[in-house]
PDB file of C-alpha atoms (C1' of nucleotides) in Angstrom:
ATOM      1  CA  MET E   1      -0.026  82.483  35.427  1.00 74.00           C
ATOM      2  CA  LEU E   2       3.161  84.428  34.550  1.00 78.00           C
ATOM      3  CA  PRO E   3       6.350  83.228  36.370  1.00 73.00           C
ATOM      4  CA  GLU E   4       7.316  85.498  39.221  1.00 65.00           C
ATOM      5  CA  ASN E   5      11.094  85.374  39.363  1.00 77.00           C
ATOM      6  CA  GLU E   6      13.429  86.937  36.794  1.00 79.00           C
ATOM      7  CA  THR E   7      14.952  83.622  36.043  1.00 84.00           C
ATOM      8  CA  GLU E   8      11.862  82.053  34.898  1.00 85.00           C
ATOM      9  CA  ILE E   9      10.758  85.035  32.757  1.00 89.00           C
ATOM     10  CA  LYS E  10      14.153  84.802  31.125  1.00 89.00           C
ATOM     11  CA  GLU E  11      13.729  81.283  30.507  1.00 93.00           C
ATOM     12  CA  LEU E  12      10.259  81.806  28.971  1.00 95.00           C
ATOM     13  CA  THR E  13      11.511  84.739  26.930  1.00 94.00           C
ATOM     14  CA  ALA E  14      14.387  82.614  25.457  1.00 96.00           C
ATOM     15  CA  VAL E  15      11.933  80.018  24.300  1.00 98.00           C
ATOM     16  CA  LEU E  16       9.760  82.621  22.748  1.00 98.00           C
ATOM     17  CA  LYS E  17      12.459  84.350  21.117  1.00 98.00           C
ATOM     18  CA  ALA E  18      13.887  81.132  19.765  1.00 98.00           C
ATOM     19  CA  LEU E  19      10.589  80.343  18.007  1.00 98.00           C
ATOM     20  CA  ALA E  20       9.950  84.011  17.037  1.00 98.00           C
ATOM     21  CA  GLU E  21      12.386  83.879  14.150  1.00 98.00           C
ATOM     22  CA  PRO E  22      11.028  82.472  10.730  1.00 97.00           C
ATOM     23  CA  ASN E  23      13.875  80.254  10.092  1.00 97.00           C
ATOM     24  CA  ARG E  24      14.164  78.772  13.548  1.00 98.00           C
ATOM     25  CA  MET E  25      10.363  78.086  13.530  1.00 97.00           C
ATOM     26  CA  ARG E  26      10.873  76.224  10.213  1.00 97.00           C
ATOM     27  CA  ILE E  27      13.743  74.288  11.677  1.00 98.00           C
ATOM     28  CA  PHE E  28      11.788  73.556  14.892  1.00 98.00           C
ATOM     29  CA  ALA E  29       8.817  72.289  12.615  1.00 97.00           C
ATOM     30  CA  GLU E  30      11.052  70.245  10.600  1.00 97.00           C
ATOM     31  CA  LEU E  31      12.446  68.530  13.765  1.00 98.00           C
ATOM     32  CA  MET E  32       8.974  67.817  14.936  1.00 98.00           C
ATOM     33  CA  GLN E  33       8.804  65.670  11.786  1.00 97.00           C
ATOM     34  CA  GLY E  34      11.639  63.693  12.921  1.00 97.00           C
ATOM     35  CA  ASP E  35      15.434  64.003  13.766  1.00 98.00           C
ATOM     36  CA  SER E  36      17.657  65.681  11.135  1.00 98.00           C
ATOM     37  CA  CYS E  37      21.179  66.715  10.570  1.00 98.00           C
ATOM     38  CA  ASN E  38      22.652  69.952   9.424  1.00 98.00           C
ATOM     39  CA  CYS E  39      23.148  68.870   5.764  1.00 96.00           C
ATOM     40  CA  GLU E  40      19.630  67.617   5.554  1.00 97.00           C
ATOM     41  CA  LEU E  41      18.073  70.832   6.628  1.00 97.00           C
ATOM     42  CA  GLN E  42      20.429  72.705   4.551  1.00 97.00           C
ATOM     43  CA  GLU E  43      18.739  71.071   1.515  1.00 95.00           C
ATOM     44  CA  ARG E  44      15.333  71.431   2.793  1.00 95.00           C
ATOM     45  CA  LEU E  45      15.489  74.942   4.039  1.00 96.00           C
ATOM     46  CA  GLY E  46      18.150  76.438   1.602  1.00 96.00           C
ATOM     47  CA  LEU E  47      20.247  77.925   4.541  1.00 97.00           C
ATOM     48  CA  ALA E  48      23.870  78.159   4.870  1.00 97.00           C
ATOM     49  CA  ARG E  49      25.499  75.454   7.138  1.00 97.00           C
ATOM     50  CA  ASN E  50      27.031  78.012   9.489  1.00 98.00           C
ATOM     51  CA  LEU E  51      23.785  79.787   9.779  1.00 98.00           C
ATOM     52  CA  LEU E  52      21.980  76.590  10.634  1.00 98.00           C
ATOM     53  CA  SER E  53      24.476  75.832  13.375  1.00 98.00           C
ATOM     54  CA  HIS E  54      23.780  79.463  14.683  1.00 98.00           C
ATOM     55  CA  HIS E  55      20.085  78.779  14.840  1.00 98.00           C
ATOM     56  CA  PHE E  56      20.572  75.214  16.345  1.00 98.00           C
ATOM     57  CA  ARG E  57      22.473  76.617  19.262  1.00 98.00           C
ATOM     58  CA  ILE E  58      19.771  79.259  20.012  1.00 98.00           C
ATOM     59  CA  LEU E  59      17.144  76.381  20.006  1.00 98.00           C
ATOM     60  CA  GLU E  60      19.493  74.261  22.143  1.00 98.00           C
ATOM     61  CA  ASN E  61      20.263  76.960  24.625  1.00 97.00           C
ATOM     62  CA  ALA E  62      16.518  77.621  24.882  1.00 98.00           C
ATOM     63  CA  GLY E  63      16.131  73.810  25.727  1.00 98.00           C
ATOM     64  CA  LEU E  64      13.952  73.211  22.868  1.00 98.00           C
ATOM     65  CA  VAL E  65      16.209  70.707  21.053  1.00 98.00           C
ATOM     66  CA  HIS E  66      19.175  68.620  21.755  1.00 98.00           C
ATOM     67  CA  SER E  67      21.824  66.981  19.719  1.00 98.00           C
ATOM     68  CA  ARG E  68      23.740  63.720  19.378  1.00 98.00           C
ATOM     69  CA  ARG E  69      26.546  62.271  17.113  1.00 97.00           C
ATOM     70  CA  ASP E  70      25.990  59.573  14.610  1.00 96.00           C
ATOM     71  CA  GLN E  71      26.987  56.320  16.347  1.00 94.00           C
ATOM     72  CA  VAL E  72      28.594  54.950  13.041  1.00 95.00           C
ATOM     73  CA  ASP E  73      30.154  58.110  11.674  1.00 96.00           C
ATOM     74  CA  GLY E  74      30.738  60.784  14.323  1.00 97.00           C
ATOM     75  CA  ARG E  75      30.992  63.461  11.866  1.00 97.00           C
ATOM     76  CA  TRP E  76      27.255  63.638  11.473  1.00 98.00           C
ATOM     77  CA  ILE E  77      25.246  65.425  14.178  1.00 98.00           C
ATOM     78  CA  TYR E  78      21.537  64.859  14.647  1.00 98.00           C
ATOM     79  CA  TYR E  79      19.236  67.490  16.191  1.00 98.00           C
ATOM     80  CA  SER E  80      16.068  66.491  17.952  1.00 98.00           C
ATOM     81  CA  VAL E  81      13.080  68.083  19.610  1.00 98.00           C
ATOM     82  CA  ASP E  82      13.284  67.770  23.317  1.00 98.00           C
ATOM     83  CA  ARG E  83      10.153  65.972  24.322  1.00 98.00           C
ATOM     84  CA  ALA E  84      10.127  67.235  27.890  1.00 98.00           C
ATOM     85  CA  ALA E  85      10.427  70.848  26.747  1.00 98.00           C
ATOM     86  CA  ALA E  86       7.748  70.369  24.102  1.00 98.00           C
ATOM     87  CA  THR E  87       5.474  69.035  26.802  1.00 98.00           C
ATOM     88  CA  ARG E  88       6.359  71.651  29.236  1.00 97.00           C
ATOM     89  CA  TRP E  89       5.721  74.550  26.870  1.00 97.00           C
ATOM     90  CA  HIS E  90       2.700  72.979  25.397  1.00 98.00           C
ATOM     91  CA  ASP E  91       1.123  72.928  28.724  1.00 97.00           C
ATOM     92  CA  TRP E  92       2.201  76.265  29.706  1.00 96.00           C
ATOM     93  CA  PHE E  93       0.886  78.002  26.574  1.00 96.00           C
ATOM     94  CA  ASN E  94      -2.262  75.877  26.889  1.00 97.00           C
ATOM     95  CA  HIS E  95      -2.734  77.459  30.364  1.00 96.00           C
ATOM     96  CA  PHE E  96      -1.416  80.918  29.598  1.00 96.00           C
ATOM     97  CA  LEU E  97      -3.409  81.717  26.547  1.00 97.00           C
ATOM     98  CA  ASP E  98      -6.580  80.151  27.592  1.00 98.00           C
ATOM     99  CA  PRO E  99      -9.290  82.439  26.702  1.00 98.00           C
ATOM    100  CA  ALA E 100     -11.439  81.332  29.632  1.00 98.00           C
ATOM    101  CA  HIS E 101      -8.778  82.988  31.805  1.00 97.00           C
ATOM    102  CA  ILE E 102      -9.483  86.508  30.526  1.00 98.00           C
ATOM    103  CA  GLN E 103     -11.080  88.411  33.320  1.00 96.00           C
ATOM    104  CA  GLU E 104     -13.409  91.134  33.562  1.00 95.00           C
ATOM    105  CA  ARG E 105     -12.977  93.981  35.976  1.00 95.00           C
ATOM    106  CA  THR E 106     -13.874  97.672  36.449  1.00 95.00           C
ATOM    107  CA  VAL E 107     -11.546  99.894  34.625  1.00 95.00           C
ATOM    108  CA  CYS E 108      -9.464 102.322  36.725  1.00 94.00           C
ATOM    109  CA  GLY E 109     -10.622 105.419  34.869  1.00 92.00           C
ATOM    110  CA  PRO E 110     -13.727 107.687  34.935  1.00 93.00           C
ATOM    111  CA  GLU E 111     -15.874 105.104  32.980  1.00 92.00           C
ATOM    112  CA  GLY E 112     -15.295 102.767  35.909  1.00 87.00           C
ATOM    113  CA  GLN E 113     -16.588 105.265  38.414  1.00 80.00           C
ATOM    114  CA  LEU E 114     -19.723 105.715  36.186  1.00 68.00           C
ATOM    115  CA  ILE E 115     -20.324 101.926  36.076  1.00 51.00           C
ATOM    116  CA  SER E 116     -20.017 101.858  39.858  1.00 50.00           C
ATOM    117  CA  THR E 117     -22.761 104.600  40.169  1.00 49.00           C
ATOM    118  CA  GLU E 118     -24.816 102.841  37.735  1.00 51.00           C
ATOM    119  CA  GLN E 119     -24.544  99.561  39.860  1.00 50.00           C
ATOM    120  CA  VAL E 120     -25.634 101.709  42.828  1.00 45.00           C
ATOM    121  CA  PHE E 121     -28.724 102.851  40.867  1.00 46.00           C
ATOM    122  CA  LEU E 122     -29.488  99.395  39.632  1.00 46.00           C
ATOM    123  CA  SER E 123     -29.248  98.062  43.184  1.00 45.00           C
ATOM    124  CA  LEU E 124     -31.722 100.796  44.498  1.00 47.00           C
ATOM    125  CA  PRO E 125     -35.343  99.406  45.264  1.00 48.00           C
ATOM    126  CA  SER E 126     -37.719 100.345  42.367  1.00 43.00           C
TER     127      SER E 126
ATOM    128  CA  MET Z   1       1.262  72.186  11.049  1.00 75.00           C
ATOM    129  CA  LEU Z   2       3.265  75.308  10.064  1.00 79.00           C
ATOM    130  CA  PRO Z   3       1.659  77.904   7.769  1.00 74.00           C
ATOM    131  CA  GLU Z   4       2.740  77.596   4.128  1.00 66.00           C
ATOM    132  CA  ASN Z   5       2.735  81.014   2.700  1.00 77.00           C
ATOM    133  CA  GLU Z   6       4.989  83.771   3.829  1.00 79.00           C
ATOM    134  CA  THR Z   7       2.150  86.083   4.936  1.00 83.00           C
ATOM    135  CA  GLU Z   8       0.987  83.579   7.619  1.00 85.00           C
ATOM    136  CA  ILE Z   9       4.609  82.917   8.691  1.00 88.00           C
ATOM    137  CA  LYS Z  10       5.133  86.676   9.135  1.00 89.00           C
ATOM    138  CA  GLU Z  11       1.782  86.899  11.176  1.00 93.00           C
ATOM    139  CA  LEU Z  12       2.811  83.928  13.404  1.00 95.00           C
ATOM    140  CA  THR Z  13       6.243  85.429  13.794  1.00 94.00           C
ATOM    141  CA  ALA Z  14       4.774  88.952  14.635  1.00 96.00           C
ATOM    142  CA  VAL Z  15       2.787  87.335  17.430  1.00 98.00           C
ATOM    143  CA  LEU Z  16       5.667  85.434  18.801  1.00 98.00           C
ATOM    144  CA  LYS Z  17       8.027  88.368  18.770  1.00 98.00           C
ATOM    145  CA  ALA Z  18       5.381  90.429  20.389  1.00 98.00           C
ATOM    146  CA  LEU Z  19       5.365  88.036  23.410  1.00 98.00           C
ATOM    147  CA  ALA Z  20       9.042  87.341  23.283  1.00 98.00           C
ATOM    148  CA  GLU Z  21       9.805  90.502  25.093  1.00 98.00           C
ATOM    149  CA  PRO Z  22       9.741  90.408  28.871  1.00 97.00           C
ATOM    150  CA  ASN Z  23       7.992  93.858  29.333  1.00 97.00           C
ATOM    151  CA  ARG Z  24       5.398  92.934  26.664  1.00 98.00           C
ATOM    152  CA  MET Z  25       4.781  89.548  28.245  1.00 97.00           C
ATOM    153  CA  ARG Z  26       4.068  91.276  31.483  1.00 97.00           C
ATOM    154  CA  ILE Z  27       1.811  93.839  29.862  1.00 98.00           C
ATOM    155  CA  PHE Z  28      -0.173  91.051  28.104  1.00 98.00           C
ATOM    156  CA  ALA Z  29      -0.383  88.954  31.349  1.00 97.00           C
ATOM    157  CA  GLU Z  30      -1.666  92.011  33.199  1.00 97.00           C
ATOM    158  CA  LEU Z  31      -4.272  92.635  30.335  1.00 98.00           C
ATOM    159  CA  MET Z  32      -5.427  88.991  30.831  1.00 98.00           C
ATOM    160  CA  GLN Z  33      -6.481  89.973  34.288  1.00 97.00           C
ATOM    161  CA  GLY Z  34      -8.666  92.768  32.946  1.00 97.00           C
ATOM    162  CA  ASP Z  35      -8.620  95.836  30.816  1.00 98.00           C
ATOM    163  CA  SER Z  36      -6.159  98.473  31.794  1.00 98.00           C
ATOM    164  CA  CYS Z  37      -4.974 102.058  30.770  1.00 98.00           C
ATOM    165  CA  ASN Z  38      -1.516 103.268  30.271  1.00 98.00           C
ATOM    166  CA  CYS Z  39      -1.307 105.075  33.649  1.00 96.00           C
ATOM    167  CA  GLU Z  40      -2.346 101.984  35.600  1.00 97.00           C
ATOM    168  CA  LEU Z  41       0.189  99.774  33.897  1.00 97.00           C
ATOM    169  CA  GLN Z  42       2.796 102.622  34.417  1.00 97.00           C
ATOM    170  CA  GLU Z  43       2.406 102.160  38.171  1.00 95.00           C
ATOM    171  CA  ARG Z  44       2.209  98.305  38.166  1.00 95.00           C
ATOM    172  CA  LEU Z  45       5.102  97.773  35.882  1.00 96.00           C
ATOM    173  CA  GLY Z  46       7.200 100.867  36.492  1.00 96.00           C
ATOM    174  CA  LEU Z  47       7.574 101.606  32.791  1.00 97.00           C
ATOM    175  CA  ALA Z  48       7.681 104.987  31.120  1.00 97.00           C
ATOM    176  CA  ARG Z  49       4.397 106.085  29.440  1.00 97.00           C
ATOM    177  CA  ASN Z  50       5.961 106.353  25.887  1.00 98.00           C
ATOM    178  CA  LEU Z  51       7.639 103.013  26.264  1.00 98.00           C
ATOM    179  CA  LEU Z  52       4.222 101.629  27.189  1.00 98.00           C
ATOM    180  CA  SER Z  53       2.743 103.114  24.187  1.00 98.00           C
ATOM    181  CA  HIS Z  54       5.403 101.671  22.127  1.00 98.00           C
ATOM    182  CA  HIS Z  55       4.731  98.093  23.382  1.00 98.00           C
ATOM    183  CA  PHE Z  56       1.062  98.520  23.135  1.00 98.00           C
ATOM    184  CA  ARG Z  57       1.328  99.369  19.397  1.00 98.00           C
ATOM    185  CA  ILE Z  58       3.460  96.259  18.814  1.00 98.00           C
ATOM    186  CA  LEU Z  59       0.916  94.068  20.744  1.00 98.00           C
ATOM    187  CA  GLU Z  60      -1.889  95.796  18.796  1.00 98.00           C
ATOM    188  CA  ASN Z  61      -0.226  95.389  15.366  1.00 97.00           C
ATOM    189  CA  ALA Z  62       0.176  91.624  16.138  1.00 98.00           C
ATOM    190  CA  GLY Z  63      -3.507  91.588  16.704  1.00 98.00           C
ATOM    191  CA  LEU Z  64      -3.111  90.418  20.422  1.00 98.00           C
ATOM    192  CA  VAL Z  65      -4.781  93.355  21.972  1.00 98.00           C
ATOM    193  CA  HIS Z  66      -7.127  96.352  20.993  1.00 98.00           C
ATOM    194  CA  SER Z  67      -7.811  99.743  22.461  1.00 98.00           C
ATOM    195  CA  ARG Z  68     -10.776 101.854  23.105  1.00 98.00           C
ATOM    196  CA  ARG Z  69     -11.393 105.338  24.711  1.00 97.00           C
ATOM    197  CA  ASP Z  70     -13.181 105.946  28.016  1.00 96.00           C
ATOM    198  CA  GLN Z  71     -16.779 106.923  27.320  1.00 95.00           C
ATOM    199  CA  VAL Z  72     -16.769 109.523  30.090  1.00 95.00           C
ATOM    200  CA  ASP Z  73     -13.371 111.058  29.668  1.00 97.00           C
ATOM    201  CA  GLY Z  74     -11.883 110.547  26.354  1.00 97.00           C
ATOM    202  CA  ARG Z  75      -8.388 111.189  27.501  1.00 97.00           C
ATOM    203  CA  TRP Z  76      -8.227 107.712  28.914  1.00 98.00           C
ATOM    204  CA  ILE Z  77      -7.490 104.760  26.740  1.00 98.00           C
ATOM    205  CA  TYR Z  78      -8.070 101.256  27.629  1.00 98.00           C
ATOM    206  CA  TYR Z  79      -6.114  98.254  26.317  1.00 98.00           C
ATOM    207  CA  SER Z  80      -7.834  94.764  26.227  1.00 98.00           C
ATOM    208  CA  VAL Z  81      -6.716  91.282  25.141  1.00 98.00           C
ATOM    209  CA  ASP Z  82      -8.379  90.465  21.912  1.00 98.00           C
ATOM    210  CA  ARG Z  83     -10.506  87.243  22.718  1.00 98.00           C
ATOM    211  CA  ALA Z  84     -10.542  85.988  19.168  1.00 98.00           C
ATOM    212  CA  ALA Z  85      -6.709  86.214  18.882  1.00 98.00           C
ATOM    213  CA  ALA Z  86      -6.196  84.549  22.200  1.00 98.00           C
ATOM    214  CA  THR Z  87      -8.498  81.689  21.175  1.00 98.00           C
ATOM    215  CA  ARG Z  88      -6.868  81.302  17.791  1.00 97.00           C
ATOM    216  CA  TRP Z  89      -3.259  81.198  19.014  1.00 97.00           C
ATOM    217  CA  HIS Z  90      -4.194  79.141  22.079  1.00 98.00           C
ATOM    218  CA  ASP Z  91      -5.530  76.531  19.665  1.00 97.00           C
ATOM    219  CA  TRP Z  92      -2.626  77.022  17.286  1.00 96.00           C
ATOM    220  CA  PHE Z  93       0.012  76.417  20.012  1.00 96.00           C
ATOM    221  CA  ASN Z  94      -1.923  73.541  21.446  1.00 97.00           C
ATOM    222  CA  HIS Z  95      -1.644  71.803  18.129  1.00 96.00           C
ATOM    223  CA  PHE Z  96       1.806  72.809  17.022  1.00 96.00           C
ATOM    224  CA  LEU Z  97       3.615  72.068  20.215  1.00 97.00           C
ATOM    225  CA  ASP Z  98       1.681  68.817  20.930  1.00 98.00           C
ATOM    226  CA  PRO Z  99       4.384  66.271  21.913  1.00 98.00           C
ATOM    227  CA  ALA Z 100       2.134  63.672  20.393  1.00 98.00           C
ATOM    228  CA  HIS Z 101       3.057  65.095  17.000  1.00 97.00           C
ATOM    229  CA  ILE Z 102       6.800  64.470  17.405  1.00 98.00           C
ATOM    230  CA  GLN Z 103       7.519  61.932  14.820  1.00 96.00           C
ATOM    231  CA  GLU Z 104      10.168  59.154  14.593  1.00 95.00           C
ATOM    232  CA  ARG Z 105      12.017  58.395  11.319  1.00 95.00           C
ATOM    233  CA  THR Z 106      15.178  56.935  10.119  1.00 95.00           C
ATOM    234  CA  VAL Z 107      17.970  59.476  10.150  1.00 95.00           C
ATOM    235  CA  CYS Z 108      19.525  60.512   6.834  1.00 94.00           C
ATOM    236  CA  GLY Z 109      23.217  59.720   7.952  1.00 92.00           C
ATOM    237  CA  PRO Z 110      25.183  56.331   8.235  1.00 93.00           C
ATOM    238  CA  GLU Z 111      23.361  55.401  11.400  1.00 91.00           C
ATOM    239  CA  GLY Z 112      20.169  55.301   9.433  1.00 86.00           C
ATOM    240  CA  GLN Z 113      21.680  52.830   7.100  1.00 79.00           C
ATOM    241  CA  LEU Z 114      22.943  50.715   9.832  1.00 65.00           C
ATOM    242  CA  ILE Z 115      19.475  50.549  11.504  1.00 51.00           C
ATOM    243  CA  SER Z 116      18.032  49.494   8.076  1.00 50.00           C
ATOM    244  CA  THR Z 117      20.561  46.736   7.944  1.00 48.00           C
ATOM    245  CA  GLU Z 118      19.844  45.695  11.617  1.00 50.00           C
ATOM    246  CA  GLN Z 119      16.140  45.642  10.735  1.00 51.00           C
ATOM    247  CA  VAL Z 120      16.942  43.391   7.832  1.00 45.00           C
ATOM    248  CA  PHE Z 121      18.880  41.081  10.296  1.00 46.00           C
ATOM    249  CA  LEU Z 122      15.966  41.338  12.821  1.00 46.00           C
ATOM    250  CA  SER Z 123      13.435  40.241  10.079  1.00 45.00           C
ATOM    251  CA  LEU Z 124      15.424  37.187   9.104  1.00 48.00           C
ATOM    252  CA  PRO Z 125      13.999  33.976  10.484  1.00 48.00           C
ATOM    253  CA  SER Z 126      16.017  32.769  13.433  1.00 43.00           C
TER     254      SER Z 126
ATOM    255  C1'  DT C   1      -9.451 130.456  25.006  1.00 82.81           C
ATOM    256  C1'  DT C   2      -6.256 129.259  28.185  1.00 82.81           C
ATOM    257  C1'  DT C   3      -4.645 125.538  30.966  1.00 82.81           C
ATOM    258  C1'  DA C   4      -4.158 120.706  32.501  1.00 82.81           C
ATOM    259  C1'  DT C   5      -4.197 115.796  31.651  1.00 82.81           C
ATOM    260  C1'  DG C   6      -3.554 111.179  29.468  1.00 82.81           C
ATOM    261  C1'  DC C   7      -1.406 109.358  26.012  1.00 82.81           C
ATOM    262  C1'  DT C   8       1.198 109.249  21.439  1.00 82.81           C
ATOM    263  C1'  DT C   9       4.799 110.409  18.203  1.00 82.81           C
ATOM    264  C1'  DC C  10       9.509 111.958  17.030  1.00 82.81           C
ATOM    265  C1'  DA C  11      14.606 111.914  17.111  1.00 82.81           C
ATOM    266  C1'  DA C  12      18.591 109.954  18.849  1.00 82.81           C
ATOM    267  C1'  DT C  13      21.214 106.500  21.282  1.00 82.81           C
ATOM    268  C1'  DT C  14      22.242 101.936  22.430  1.00 82.81           C
ATOM    269  C1'  DG C  15      22.773  97.312  22.122  1.00 82.81           C
ATOM    270  C1'  DC C  16      21.743  92.972  20.235  1.00 82.81           C
ATOM    271  C1'  DA C  17      20.621  89.648  16.462  1.00 82.81           C
ATOM    272  C1'  DA C  18      20.739  87.725  11.594  1.00 82.81           C
ATOM    273  C1'  DT C  19      23.545  86.768   8.020  1.00 82.81           C
ATOM    274  C1'  DT C  20      27.900  85.959   5.288  1.00 82.81           C
ATOM    275  C1'  DG C  21      32.802  84.259   4.150  1.00 82.81           C
ATOM    276  C1'  DA C  22      36.838  82.527   6.032  1.00 82.81           C
ATOM    277  C1'  DA C  23      39.188  79.753   9.394  1.00 82.81           C
ATOM    278  C1'  DT C  24      38.961  75.842  12.642  1.00 82.81           C
ATOM    279  C1'  DT C  25      37.599  71.520  14.889  1.00 82.81           C
ATOM    280  C1'  DA C  26      36.328  66.678  15.001  1.00 82.81           C
ATOM    281  C1'  DT C  27      36.026  62.512  12.678  1.00 82.81           C
ATOM    282  C1'  DC C  28      36.729  59.156   9.337  1.00 82.81           C
ATOM    283  C1'  DA C  29      39.161  56.858   5.111  1.00 82.81           C
ATOM    284  C1'  DG C  30      43.261  55.597   2.767  1.00 82.81           C
TER     285       DG C  30
ATOM    286  C1'  DC I   1      50.245  60.835   8.586  1.00 82.81           C
ATOM    287  C1'  DT I   2      47.509  63.000   4.766  1.00 82.81           C
ATOM    288  C1'  DG I   3      43.448  64.340   2.766  1.00 82.81           C
ATOM    289  C1'  DA I   4      38.362  64.649   2.801  1.00 82.81           C
ATOM    290  C1'  DT I   5      33.852  65.555   5.035  1.00 82.81           C
ATOM    291  C1'  DA I   6      30.292  67.354   8.443  1.00 82.81           C
ATOM    292  C1'  DA I   7      29.774  70.787  11.287  1.00 82.81           C
ATOM    293  C1'  DT I   8      31.124  74.673  14.307  1.00 82.81           C
ATOM    294  C1'  DT I   9      33.486  78.887  15.489  1.00 82.81           C
ATOM    295  C1'  DC I  10      35.316  83.439  14.352  1.00 82.81           C
ATOM    296  C1'  DA I  11      35.162  88.329  12.539  1.00 82.81           C
ATOM    297  C1'  DA I  12      32.677  91.774  10.330  1.00 82.81           C
ATOM    298  C1'  DT I  13      28.579  93.811   8.318  1.00 82.81           C
ATOM    299  C1'  DT I  14      23.957  95.036   8.586  1.00 82.81           C
ATOM    300  C1'  DG I  15      19.650  96.142  10.163  1.00 82.81           C
ATOM    301  C1'  DC I  16      16.381  96.287  13.565  1.00 82.81           C
ATOM    302  C1'  DA I  17      14.364  96.843  18.356  1.00 82.81           C
ATOM    303  C1'  DA I  18      14.339  98.749  23.273  1.00 82.81           C
ATOM    304  C1'  DT I  19      14.819 102.679  25.600  1.00 82.81           C
ATOM    305  C1'  DT I  20      14.869 107.768  26.798  1.00 82.81           C
ATOM    306  C1'  DG I  21      13.643 112.787  26.720  1.00 82.81           C
ATOM    307  C1'  DA I  22      11.287 116.241  24.280  1.00 82.81           C
ATOM    308  C1'  DA I  23       7.732 117.672  21.445  1.00 82.81           C
ATOM    309  C1'  DG I  24       2.996 117.061  19.795  1.00 82.81           C
ATOM    310  C1'  DC I  25      -2.040 115.580  19.943  1.00 82.81           C
ATOM    311  C1'  DA I  26      -6.743 114.802  21.769  1.00 82.81           C
ATOM    312  C1'  DT I  27      -9.780 115.717  25.252  1.00 82.81           C
ATOM    313  C1'  DA I  28     -11.589 117.950  29.258  1.00 82.81           C
ATOM    314  C1'  DA I  29     -11.995 121.634  32.591  1.00 82.81           C
ATOM    315  C1'  DA I  30     -11.826 126.505  34.170  1.00 82.81           C
TER     316       DA I  30
END
DNA sequence: TTTATGCTTCAATTGCAATTGAATTATCAG
DNA sequence: CTGATAATTCAATTGCAATTGAAGCATAAA
């Protein structure tokens, strides 16, 4: 369910932190609609260029997006959603948050003891 | 796809922020395995009681978990995963991160223009 | 009513993250 | 080479969040 080693937990946390910021969530949602450059998102979201660069880097470090230069005019840089990452985390969340995986168990406190006792009573021949 | 109004975005962000912290992620994962009290998680995760209370509150404010008192000894408090919330966010992530929703579109920069030109060439009778 | 227990709240520290303006890099056009 | 453009990096500010120890609260037992 939850990754065991620290490395994977950090990776997971980085992804969650990346999406846990309103502006980055908006940026990512925009990129899901198609590749985009800094200047385009600047207009759509009304954020400063350097601030966008900052958020891009965090999304990129989290592995959620990647970038490439325009093949005609190298001054333009396009950001895209990383399909493999989207697939991976889509599947992970689908598993992790699955309500069917919520388990029942006897609580550790006094109430749990009572229930155990009740079960003994219930299991007695009537 | 992405919630429109600020209120919903804040709600979404609160949920993501709540899970974006390693300790809270561990706590939530533990609660998915069954209801638990402060003292039990203290042993399992090795966190201070007050720190656990702090994280509980954040998870609770995000609507991800809820709490109840032990019916035998009211000093004990149990925390549980909120089934409705789990279901809701499970479905939301399932939709939002669906790789099939990643769209293609012509980029806004020079490369996009070139591709348009190429498309003109490709559409010419040979 | 006093004492103990499970948990929470408070106060203070620490570190990190979002934002902004200025300076810098990379690329292209003349 | 010079100037212009798209974007990034740097420096500084601001605010918030995780953590810790001490104090407080609610409940139960003696």
